[in-house]
mmCIF file of C-alpha atoms in Angstrom:
data_model
loop_
_atom_site.group_PDB
_atom_site.id
_atom_site.type_symbol
_atom_site.label_atom_id
_atom_site.label_comp_id
_atom_site.label_asym_id
_atom_site.label_seq_id
_atom_site.Cartn_x
_atom_site.Cartn_y
_atom_site.Cartn_z
ATOM 1 C CA THR A 1 0.016 -0.007 -0.010
ATOM 2 C CA TRP A 2 0.932 3.640 -0.455
ATOM 3 C CA ALA A 3 0.775 6.016 2.510
ATOM 4 C CA PRO A 4 -0.767 9.481 2.146
ATOM 5 C CA VAL A 5 1.444 12.394 3.347
ATOM 6 C CA ASN A 6 -1.140 15.114 3.668
ATOM 7 C CA ASN A 7 -0.511 16.792 7.064
ATOM 8 C CA GLY A 8 -1.330 20.498 6.313
ATOM 9 C CA ILE A 9 -2.716 19.849 2.851
ATOM 10 C CA THR A 10 -6.303 21.240 2.831
ATOM 11 C CA ASP A 11 -6.952 20.711 -0.936
ATOM 12 C CA GLY A 12 -6.416 17.296 -2.448
ATOM 13 C CA SER A 13 -7.109 18.220 -6.045
ATOM 14 C CA GLY A 14 -3.458 17.465 -6.860
ATOM 15 C CA ARG A 15 -2.096 18.375 -10.335
ATOM 16 C CA ALA A 16 1.659 18.762 -9.879
ATOM 17 C CA VAL A 17 4.408 17.602 -7.507
ATOM 18 C CA LEU A 18 8.051 18.258 -7.662
ATOM 19 C CA PHE A 19 11.309 18.137 -5.555
ATOM 20 C CA ASP A 20 13.871 20.869 -5.172
ATOM 21 C CA PRO A 21 17.044 19.104 -6.268
ATOM 22 C CA ARG A 22 19.307 20.945 -3.850
ATOM 23 C CA TYR A 23 17.891 19.518 -0.587
ATOM 24 C CA ARG A 24 17.963 16.015 0.888
ATOM 25 C CA ASN A 25 17.628 14.625 4.349
ATOM 26 C CA PRO A 26 15.188 16.392 4.667
ATOM 27 C CA SER A 27 13.899 17.046 1.190
ATOM 28 C CA THR A 28 11.890 20.060 -0.010
ATOM 29 C CA ALA A 29 8.867 19.465 -2.185
ATOM 30 C CA PHE A 30 6.019 21.378 -3.782
ATOM 31 C CA PHE A 31 2.421 20.366 -4.480
ATOM 32 C CA GLY A 32 0.224 22.426 -6.876
ATOM 33 C CA VAL A 33 -3.576 21.940 -6.852
ATOM 34 C CA TRP A 34 -6.504 22.531 -9.133
ATOM 35 C CA HIS A 35 -9.173 23.868 -6.792
ATOM 36 C CA ARG A 36 -7.781 27.443 -6.335
ATOM 37 C CA THR A 37 -6.197 26.892 -2.944
ATOM 38 C CA GLY A 38 -2.697 27.872 -4.055
ATOM 39 C CA LEU A 39 0.493 25.849 -3.455
ATOM 40 C CA PHE A 40 1.752 23.612 -0.648
ATOM 41 C CA LYS A 41 5.351 23.373 0.313
ATOM 42 C CA SER A 42 7.166 20.867 2.576
ATOM 43 C CA THR A 43 10.690 21.176 3.849
ATOM 44 C CA ASP A 44 10.671 18.036 6.140
ATOM 45 C CA ASP A 45 10.318 15.013 3.851
ATOM 46 C CA ALA A 46 6.612 15.633 3.487
ATOM 47 C CA ALA A 47 5.920 15.248 7.254
ATOM 48 C CA THR A 48 4.136 18.640 7.140
ATOM 49 C CA TRP A 49 3.057 21.024 4.492
ATOM 50 C CA LYS A 50 2.578 24.821 4.554
ATOM 51 C CA THR A 51 0.007 26.619 2.363
ATOM 52 C CA ILE A 52 1.383 29.335 0.142
ATOM 53 C CA THR A 53 -1.004 31.854 -1.306
ATOM 54 C CA ALA A 54 1.065 35.066 -2.050
ATOM 55 C CA GLY A 55 0.434 35.773 -5.681
ATOM 56 C CA ILE A 56 -0.874 32.255 -6.442
ATOM 57 C CA ALA A 57 -4.212 32.115 -4.601
ATOM 58 C CA ASP A 58 -7.407 31.533 -6.572
ATOM 59 C CA THR A 59 -5.627 29.945 -9.460
ATOM 60 C CA LYS A 60 -6.066 26.550 -11.114
ATOM 61 C CA ILE A 61 -2.489 25.069 -11.295
ATOM 62 C CA TYR A 62 -2.022 22.544 -14.029
ATOM 63 C CA SER A 63 1.786 21.902 -13.975
ATOM 64 C CA MET A 64 4.977 23.165 -12.420
ATOM 65 C CA ALA A 65 8.681 23.386 -13.378
ATOM 66 C CA ILE A 66 11.858 24.330 -11.671
ATOM 67 C CA ASP A 67 14.838 26.117 -13.164
ATOM 68 C CA PRO A 68 17.720 23.626 -13.229
ATOM 69 C CA LEU A 69 20.340 26.388 -13.081
ATOM 70 C CA ASP A 70 18.601 28.326 -10.400
ATOM 71 C CA PRO A 71 16.298 26.093 -8.339
ATOM 72 C CA ASN A 72 14.987 29.151 -6.352
ATOM 73 C CA HIS A 73 13.111 30.025 -9.556
ATOM 74 C CA LEU A 74 9.927 28.056 -10.071
ATOM 75 C CA TYR A 75 7.130 28.186 -12.602
ATOM 76 C CA ALA A 76 3.468 27.258 -12.474
ATOM 77 C CA THR A 77 1.001 26.983 -15.373
ATOM 78 C CA THR A 78 -2.642 27.899 -14.882
ATOM 79 C CA PHE A 79 -5.865 27.345 -16.653
ATOM 80 C CA ILE A 80 -8.978 29.452 -17.362
ATOM 81 C CA ALA A 81 -12.055 27.462 -16.364
ATOM 82 C CA SER A 82 -14.560 30.104 -15.458
ATOM 83 C CA THR A 83 -15.167 33.931 -15.542
ATOM 84 C CA GLY A 84 -12.532 35.627 -13.425
ATOM 85 C CA ASP A 85 -9.695 33.169 -14.037
ATOM 86 C CA VAL A 86 -6.603 34.887 -15.350
ATOM 87 C CA GLY A 87 -4.643 31.959 -16.682
ATOM 88 C CA GLY A 88 -1.085 32.292 -17.891
ATOM 89 C CA VAL A 89 2.286 31.452 -16.315
ATOM 90 C CA LEU A 90 3.200 32.345 -12.769
ATOM 91 C CA GLN A 91 6.816 32.535 -11.446
ATOM 92 C CA SER A 92 8.524 32.647 -8.124
ATOM 93 C CA ALA A 93 12.150 33.767 -7.463
ATOM 94 C CA ASP A 94 12.219 32.768 -3.785
ATOM 95 C CA SER A 95 11.679 29.029 -3.788
ATOM 96 C CA GLY A 96 7.878 29.288 -3.987
ATOM 97 C CA GLN A 97 7.282 31.759 -1.102
ATOM 98 C CA THR A 98 5.823 34.476 -3.311
ATOM 99 C CA TRP A 99 4.557 34.498 -6.929
ATOM 100 C CA LYS A 100 3.999 37.091 -9.701
ATOM 101 C CA PRO A 101 2.736 36.925 -13.253
ATOM 102 C CA GLY A 102 5.109 35.477 -15.774
ATOM 103 C CA GLY A 103 3.200 36.336 -18.926
ATOM 104 C CA LEU A 104 0.561 34.851 -21.236
ATOM 105 C CA ALA A 105 -2.391 36.081 -19.164
ATOM 106 C CA GLY A 106 -5.640 35.122 -20.844
ATOM 107 C CA TYR A 107 -4.347 31.770 -22.003
ATOM 108 C CA SER A 108 -4.675 28.309 -20.466
ATOM 109 C CA ILE A 109 -1.171 26.761 -20.219
ATOM 110 C CA TYR A 110 -0.427 23.043 -20.298
ATOM 111 C CA THR A 111 3.320 23.192 -19.664
ATOM 112 C CA VAL A 112 6.360 25.371 -19.272
ATOM 113 C CA ALA A 113 10.020 24.267 -19.953
ATOM 114 C CA VAL A 114 13.208 26.028 -19.034
ATOM 115 C CA ASP A 115 16.171 25.843 -21.408
ATOM 116 C CA PRO A 116 18.701 23.881 -19.371
ATOM 117 C CA ALA A 117 21.567 26.010 -20.692
ATOM 118 C CA ASN A 118 19.867 29.462 -20.400
ATOM 119 C CA SER A 119 17.433 30.271 -17.666
ATOM 120 C CA SER A 120 16.086 33.350 -19.422
ATOM 121 C CA ARG A 121 14.664 31.177 -22.235
ATOM 122 C CA LEU A 122 11.275 29.639 -21.613
ATOM 123 C CA TYR A 123 8.794 27.680 -23.711
ATOM 124 C CA ALA A 124 5.050 27.367 -22.928
ATOM 125 C CA GLY A 125 2.602 24.838 -24.403
ATOM 126 C CA VAL A 126 -0.754 26.586 -24.743
ATOM 127 C CA PHE A 127 -4.195 25.066 -24.848
ATOM 128 C CA ASN A 128 -5.439 25.320 -28.489
ATOM 129 C CA THR A 129 -2.926 28.064 -29.336
ATOM 130 C CA GLY A 130 0.382 26.387 -29.916
ATOM 131 C CA LEU A 131 3.859 27.152 -28.530
ATOM 132 C CA TYR A 132 5.163 30.394 -27.188
ATOM 133 C CA ARG A 133 8.798 31.299 -26.407
ATOM 134 C CA SER A 134 10.300 33.878 -24.128
ATOM 135 C CA ASP A 135 13.946 35.029 -24.127
ATOM 136 C CA ASP A 136 13.611 37.263 -21.031
ATOM 137 C CA HIS A 137 12.369 35.176 -18.179
ATOM 138 C CA GLY A 138 8.705 35.534 -19.281
ATOM 139 C CA ALA A 139 8.549 39.360 -19.668
ATOM 140 C CA ASN A 140 7.739 38.948 -23.354
ATOM 141 C CA TRP A 141 6.476 35.920 -25.329
ATOM 142 C CA ALA A 142 6.355 35.284 -29.074
ATOM 143 C CA PRO A 143 4.340 32.507 -30.718
ATOM 144 C CA SER A 144 5.732 29.787 -33.010
ATOM 145 C CA GLU A 145 3.918 30.417 -36.293
ATOM 146 C CA ASN A 146 5.050 27.684 -38.548
ATOM 147 C CA GLY A 147 3.381 24.386 -37.929
ATOM 148 C CA LEU A 148 2.297 24.812 -34.343
ATOM 149 C CA SER A 149 -0.427 27.455 -34.434
ATOM 150 C CA ASN A 150 -3.856 26.821 -33.076
ATOM 151 C CA ILE A 151 -3.205 23.379 -31.710
ATOM 152 C CA PRO A 152 -2.815 22.327 -28.034
ATOM 153 C CA VAL A 153 0.828 21.797 -27.061
ATOM 154 C CA THR A 154 1.010 19.511 -23.970
ATOM 155 C CA ALA A 155 4.693 18.964 -23.512
ATOM 156 C CA VAL A 156 8.099 20.527 -24.380
ATOM 157 C CA LEU A 157 11.625 19.127 -24.273
ATOM 158 C CA VAL A 158 14.757 21.174 -24.887
ATOM 159 C CA TRP A 159 17.723 19.182 -26.157
ATOM 160 C CA PRO A 160 20.676 19.263 -23.725
ATOM 161 C CA GLY A 161 23.579 21.210 -25.117
ATOM 162 C CA ALA A 162 21.633 22.166 -28.303
ATOM 163 C CA PRO A 163 19.033 24.834 -27.396
ATOM 164 C CA ASP A 164 17.932 25.215 -31.111
ATOM 165 C CA HIS A 165 16.650 21.661 -30.870
ATOM 166 C CA VAL A 166 13.157 21.507 -29.220
ATOM 167 C CA ILE A 167 10.616 18.726 -29.215
ATOM 168 C CA THR A 168 6.900 19.241 -28.563
ATOM 169 C CA ALA A 169 3.822 17.031 -28.110
ATOM 170 C CA ALA A 170 0.377 17.805 -29.504
ATOM 171 C CA SER A 171 -1.680 15.449 -31.691
ATOM 172 C CA THR A 172 1.735 14.027 -32.631
ATOM 173 C CA VAL A 173 5.397 14.732 -31.760
ATOM 174 C CA LEU A 174 7.118 17.461 -33.574
ATOM 175 C CA GLN A 175 10.708 18.896 -33.514
ATOM 176 C CA THR A 176 12.481 22.032 -34.487
ATOM 177 C CA PHE A 177 16.176 22.749 -35.075
ATOM 178 C CA ASP A 178 15.716 26.578 -35.254
ATOM 179 C CA ARG A 179 14.170 27.304 -31.812
ATOM 180 C CA GLY A 180 10.619 27.032 -33.105
ATOM 181 C CA GLN A 181 10.739 28.841 -36.373
ATOM 182 C CA THR A 182 9.831 25.724 -38.382
ATOM 183 C CA TRP A 183 8.585 22.310 -37.276
ATOM 184 C CA ALA A 184 8.493 18.720 -38.703
ATOM 185 C CA ALA A 185 7.115 15.451 -37.473
ATOM 186 C CA LEU A 186 9.495 13.357 -35.326
ATOM 187 C CA GLY A 187 9.649 9.841 -36.624
ATOM 188 C CA GLY A 188 6.860 7.540 -37.854
ATOM 189 C CA GLY A 189 4.736 4.899 -36.327
ATOM 190 C CA LEU A 190 3.032 6.915 -33.584
ATOM 191 C CA PRO A 191 -0.690 6.520 -33.724
ATOM 192 C CA ALA A 192 -2.876 9.579 -34.363
ATOM 193 C CA GLY A 193 -4.281 11.050 -31.137
ATOM 194 C CA GLN A 194 -3.223 13.290 -28.251
ATOM 195 C CA VAL A 195 0.200 12.899 -26.645
ATOM 196 C CA ASN A 196 -0.137 13.901 -22.965
ATOM 197 C CA ALA A 197 3.549 14.063 -22.012
ATOM 198 C CA LEU A 198 7.139 13.534 -23.220
ATOM 199 C CA ALA A 199 10.154 12.255 -21.392
ATOM 200 C CA MET A 200 13.856 12.127 -22.308
ATOM 201 C CA SER A 201 16.341 9.615 -20.908
ATOM 202 C CA PRO A 202 18.872 11.604 -18.771
ATOM 203 C CA ALA A 203 21.528 8.995 -19.791
ATOM 204 C CA ASN A 204 20.816 9.015 -23.513
ATOM 205 C CA PRO A 205 18.824 12.036 -24.878
ATOM 206 C CA ASN A 206 18.327 10.139 -28.086
ATOM 207 C CA LEU A 207 15.678 8.004 -26.253
ATOM 208 C CA ILE A 208 12.451 9.914 -26.250
ATOM 209 C CA TYR A 209 9.240 8.624 -24.723
ATOM 210 C CA ALA A 210 5.636 9.609 -25.760
ATOM 211 C CA LEU A 211 2.847 9.132 -23.268
ATOM 212 C CA THR A 212 -0.338 8.908 -25.313
ATOM 213 C CA GLN A 213 -3.961 9.431 -24.367
ATOM 214 C CA SER A 214 -5.356 6.193 -25.733
ATOM 215 C CA SER A 215 -2.536 4.130 -27.293
ATOM 216 C CA GLY A 216 -0.064 3.509 -24.454
ATOM 217 C CA LEU A 217 3.645 4.241 -24.091
ATOM 218 C CA TYR A 218 5.974 4.697 -27.039
ATOM 219 C CA ARG A 219 9.731 5.192 -27.487
ATOM 220 C CA ILE A 220 11.965 6.358 -30.260
ATOM 221 C CA ASP A 221 15.780 6.067 -30.541
ATOM 222 C CA LEU A 222 16.927 9.015 -32.625
ATOM 223 C CA SER A 223 20.363 7.646 -33.027
ATOM 224 C CA ALA A 224 19.017 4.490 -34.708
ATOM 225 C CA GLY A 225 17.000 6.375 -37.320
ATOM 226 C CA SER A 226 14.017 4.148 -36.655
ATOM 227 C CA GLY A 227 10.365 5.100 -35.859
ATOM 228 C CA TRP A 228 8.391 4.899 -32.717
ATOM 229 C CA SER A 229 7.830 1.505 -31.011
ATOM 230 C CA LYS A 230 5.254 0.652 -28.415
ATOM 231 C CA LEU A 231 6.440 -0.502 -25.039
ATOM 232 C CA THR A 232 4.258 -3.277 -23.570
ATOM 233 C CA ALA A 233 6.592 -5.668 -21.839
ATOM 234 C CA VAL A 234 6.599 -6.315 -18.138
ATOM 235 C CA PRO A 235 9.278 -8.504 -16.727
ATOM 236 C CA ALA A 236 8.073 -11.866 -15.214
ATOM 237 C CA THR A 237 8.704 -10.912 -11.628
ATOM 238 C CA PRO A 238 6.264 -11.018 -8.663
ATOM 239 C CA THR A 239 3.825 -8.105 -8.720
ATOM 240 C CA LEU A 240 3.382 -5.720 -5.929
ATOM 241 C CA GLN A 241 0.249 -5.572 -3.738
ATOM 242 C CA SER A 242 -1.647 -2.320 -4.353
ATOM 243 C CA ASP A 243 -4.562 -0.378 -2.797
ATOM 244 C CA PRO A 244 -8.095 -0.871 -4.105
ATOM 245 C CA ARG A 245 -9.458 2.011 -6.145
ATOM 246 C CA PRO A 246 -10.603 4.897 -3.826
ATOM 247 C CA THR A 247 -13.881 6.710 -4.185
ATOM 248 C CA GLN A 248 -13.475 9.813 -6.435
ATOM 249 C CA PRO A 249 -14.830 13.162 -5.386
ATOM 250 C CA GLU A 250 -18.485 13.787 -6.274
ATOM 251 C CA GLN A 251 -17.413 17.008 -8.141
ATOM 252 C CA ASP A 252 -14.084 16.658 -9.801
ATOM 253 C CA GLU A 253 -13.095 19.478 -12.092
ATOM 254 C CA LEU A 254 -10.188 17.514 -13.410
ATOM 255 C CA HIS A 255 -12.542 15.863 -15.861
ATOM 256 C CA MET A 256 -12.273 19.012 -17.951
ATOM 257 C CA LEU A 257 -8.595 18.451 -18.614
ATOM 258 C CA MET A 258 -7.778 14.844 -17.643
ATOM 259 C CA PRO A 259 -8.687 11.705 -19.521
ATOM 260 C CA ASP A 260 -11.965 10.013 -18.615
ATOM 261 C CA GLU A 261 -11.370 7.777 -15.644
ATOM 262 C CA PRO A 262 -12.041 4.079 -16.373
ATOM 263 C CA ALA A 263 -14.346 1.917 -14.322
ATOM 264 C CA ALA A 264 -12.926 0.484 -11.171
ATOM 265 C CA LEU A 265 -10.329 -2.156 -11.845
ATOM 266 C CA ALA A 266 -10.047 -5.591 -10.282
ATOM 267 C CA PRO A 267 -7.482 -5.575 -7.434
ATOM 268 C CA SER A 268 -5.089 -7.796 -9.440
ATOM 269 C CA GLU A 269 -2.374 -6.027 -11.362
ATOM 270 C CA PRO A 270 -2.304 -6.176 -15.167
ATOM 271 C CA ALA A 271 0.204 -8.421 -16.938
ATOM 272 C CA ALA A 272 1.465 -5.640 -19.255
ATOM 273 C CA LEU A 273 1.418 -1.919 -19.612
ATOM 274 C CA PRO A 274 -2.118 -0.833 -20.172
ATOM 275 C CA SER A 275 -3.232 0.979 -23.327
ATOM 276 C CA ALA A 276 -5.077 3.592 -21.171
ATOM 277 C CA ALA A 277 -3.909 7.110 -20.892
ATOM 278 C CA MET A 278 -0.322 7.680 -19.832
ATOM 279 C CA LEU A 279 -0.078 10.868 -17.727
ATOM 280 C CA ALA A 280 3.407 11.251 -16.172
ATOM 281 C CA MET A 281 6.892 9.865 -16.359
ATOM 282 C CA ALA A 282 9.827 10.655 -14.140
ATOM 283 C CA PHE A 283 13.460 9.354 -14.125
ATOM 284 C CA ALA A 284 15.383 9.167 -10.859
ATOM 285 C CA PRO A 285 17.990 11.964 -11.031
ATOM 286 C CA SER A 286 20.619 9.745 -9.260
ATOM 287 C CA ASN A 287 20.059 6.618 -11.379
ATOM 288 C CA ALA A 288 18.990 6.960 -14.985
ATOM 289 C CA ASN A 289 18.074 3.267 -15.150
ATOM 290 C CA ILE A 290 15.147 3.803 -12.734
ATOM 291 C CA ALA A 291 11.968 5.498 -13.982
ATOM 292 C CA PHE A 292 8.391 5.695 -12.852
ATOM 293 C CA LEU A 293 5.174 5.980 -14.992
ATOM 294 C CA GLY A 294 1.849 7.387 -13.845
ATOM 295 C CA THR A 295 -1.292 6.223 -15.576
ATOM 296 C CA SER A 296 -5.036 7.000 -15.662
ATOM 297 C CA GLY A 297 -6.692 4.374 -13.609
ATOM 298 C CA SER A 298 -3.781 1.851 -13.499
ATOM 299 C CA GLY A 299 -1.648 3.386 -10.897
ATOM 300 C CA VAL A 300 2.193 3.509 -11.078
ATOM 301 C CA TYR A 301 4.753 1.368 -12.984
ATOM 302 C CA ARG A 302 8.531 1.142 -12.340
ATOM 303 C CA SER A 303 11.359 0.444 -14.747
ATOM 304 C CA THR A 304 14.901 -0.599 -13.752
ATOM 305 C CA ASP A 305 16.331 -0.668 -17.326
ATOM 306 C CA GLY A 306 15.815 2.930 -18.377
ATOM 307 C CA GLY A 307 12.268 2.581 -19.422
ATOM 308 C CA GLY A 308 12.580 -0.483 -21.610
ATOM 309 C CA THR A 309 10.409 -2.816 -19.416
ATOM 310 C CA TRP A 310 8.028 -2.104 -16.597
ATOM 311 C CA ASN A 311 6.653 -3.629 -13.440
ATOM 312 C CA PRO A 312 3.529 -2.514 -11.493
ATOM 313 C CA ALA A 313 4.425 -0.385 -8.520
ATOM 314 C CA GLY A 314 1.211 0.190 -6.634
ATOM 315 C CA LEU A 315 -1.773 2.516 -6.620
ATOM 316 C CA SER A 316 -3.745 0.207 -8.896
ATOM 317 C CA GLY A 317 -6.990 1.846 -9.991
ATOM 318 C CA GLN A 318 -5.845 5.414 -9.334
ATOM 319 C CA VAL A 319 -5.270 8.312 -11.559
ATOM 320 C CA VAL A 320 -1.673 9.554 -11.115
ATOM 321 C CA THR A 321 -1.257 12.979 -12.624
ATOM 322 C CA SER A 322 2.332 13.813 -11.570
ATOM 323 C CA LEU A 323 5.448 12.020 -10.141
ATOM 324 C CA ALA A 324 8.554 13.312 -8.529
ATOM 325 C CA VAL A 325 11.720 11.396 -7.548
ATOM 326 C CA ASP A 326 14.069 12.431 -4.878
ATOM 327 C CA SER A 327 17.303 13.861 -6.269
ATOM 328 C CA ALA A 328 19.568 11.606 -4.087
ATOM 329 C CA ASN A 329 17.494 8.440 -3.421
ATOM 330 C CA PRO A 330 15.778 6.728 -6.365
ATOM 331 C CA ASP A 331 13.556 4.853 -4.016
ATOM 332 C CA THR A 332 11.878 7.931 -2.595
ATOM 333 C CA LEU A 333 9.123 9.450 -4.672
ATOM 334 C CA PHE A 334 5.808 11.367 -4.497
ATOM 335 C CA ALA A 335 2.682 10.768 -6.551
ATOM 336 C CA ALA A 336 -0.119 13.324 -7.035
ATOM 337 C CA THR A 337 -3.290 11.345 -7.479
ATOM 338 C CA GLY A 338 -6.863 12.016 -8.625
ATOM 339 C CA ALA A 339 -8.184 10.785 -5.248
ATOM 340 C CA SER A 340 -9.356 13.453 -2.871
ATOM 341 C CA GLY A 341 -6.803 14.510 -0.364
ATOM 342 C CA THR A 342 -3.943 12.198 -1.373
ATOM 343 C CA VAL A 343 -0.332 12.991 -2.009
ATOM 344 C CA LYS A 344 1.302 9.558 -1.779
ATOM 345 C CA MET A 345 4.943 8.845 -0.863
ATOM 346 C CA SER A 346 6.986 5.706 -1.257
ATOM 347 C CA LEU A 347 10.294 5.139 0.447
ATOM 348 C CA ASN A 348 11.038 1.819 -1.358
ATOM 349 C CA GLY A 349 10.526 2.399 -5.069
ATOM 350 C CA GLY A 350 6.832 1.768 -5.043
ATOM 351 C CA GLN A 351 6.806 -1.499 -3.089
ATOM 352 C CA THR A 352 4.795 0.246 -0.359
ATOM 353 C CA TRP A 353 3.411 3.880 -0.160
#
């Protein structure tokens, strides 16, 4: 079973969770929520959480990012769901204590990515509007006009050491070699349909993973010159015991943005990766062979071979919208779930939570 770590969290509509890579023993973590409560921060290994509202109250947080060159600088993307919502990007320069607008007000934002070589350059994936780029920490934004206009961009990857090379996800996966001036499809063999997220192997950036809405998990090896291949294999090892599916909130606004939740699953784990919606993937910063996958209704999966094969790792039947792995310990991770009031933590790689 997974254990909830919610002491101090008053809003369980979790959308985003991440670690500050600088801190360990104890760790510092952030938890962004959907129901306009703000942000929660823990500095004691998730034993307690503090509510942060300065500049971020009454917003619907969809995702979060941390600047790899300056971890004091955080970004949160927000959505417009009703009259009065501002949307846009929010940013913090003091480790999440206070927030201010970071541009693109009036837009619903799926994701924001920081150029790992240049903190001033940001990319934002916008709902039904395409990709925007800022070269001045979000003070000004310019749209990508060629090939990415008027489509939802759900994920952005910036190639390490080659900032002109950017990869995005929408109804397919596209790439640019000129910082977004022109775009072309990346590889063949990926089924048509929404791609919810992208992941890049930290050990080999040529390995790109596409988490799809309805077709499962795909991988492409850019160095091999081949197309996308579907990953379905699960090693023949004992499965892990998992919690039964919890009751969902009566009014869950996440349905507006998240995939439809499947019917309750049987308590036994599946024998292979499901073809249901794939929502989140995180590599362990200290061990690139270890990765975790969050799904819609099938819980968490764990890989020990860099994402090639996967084992069930608990939370069966739950919607896992975000995952974060501790920067020093690959067995310590958080999961933001669709269940009311639950941030889950595992200290043993998903064996128990």
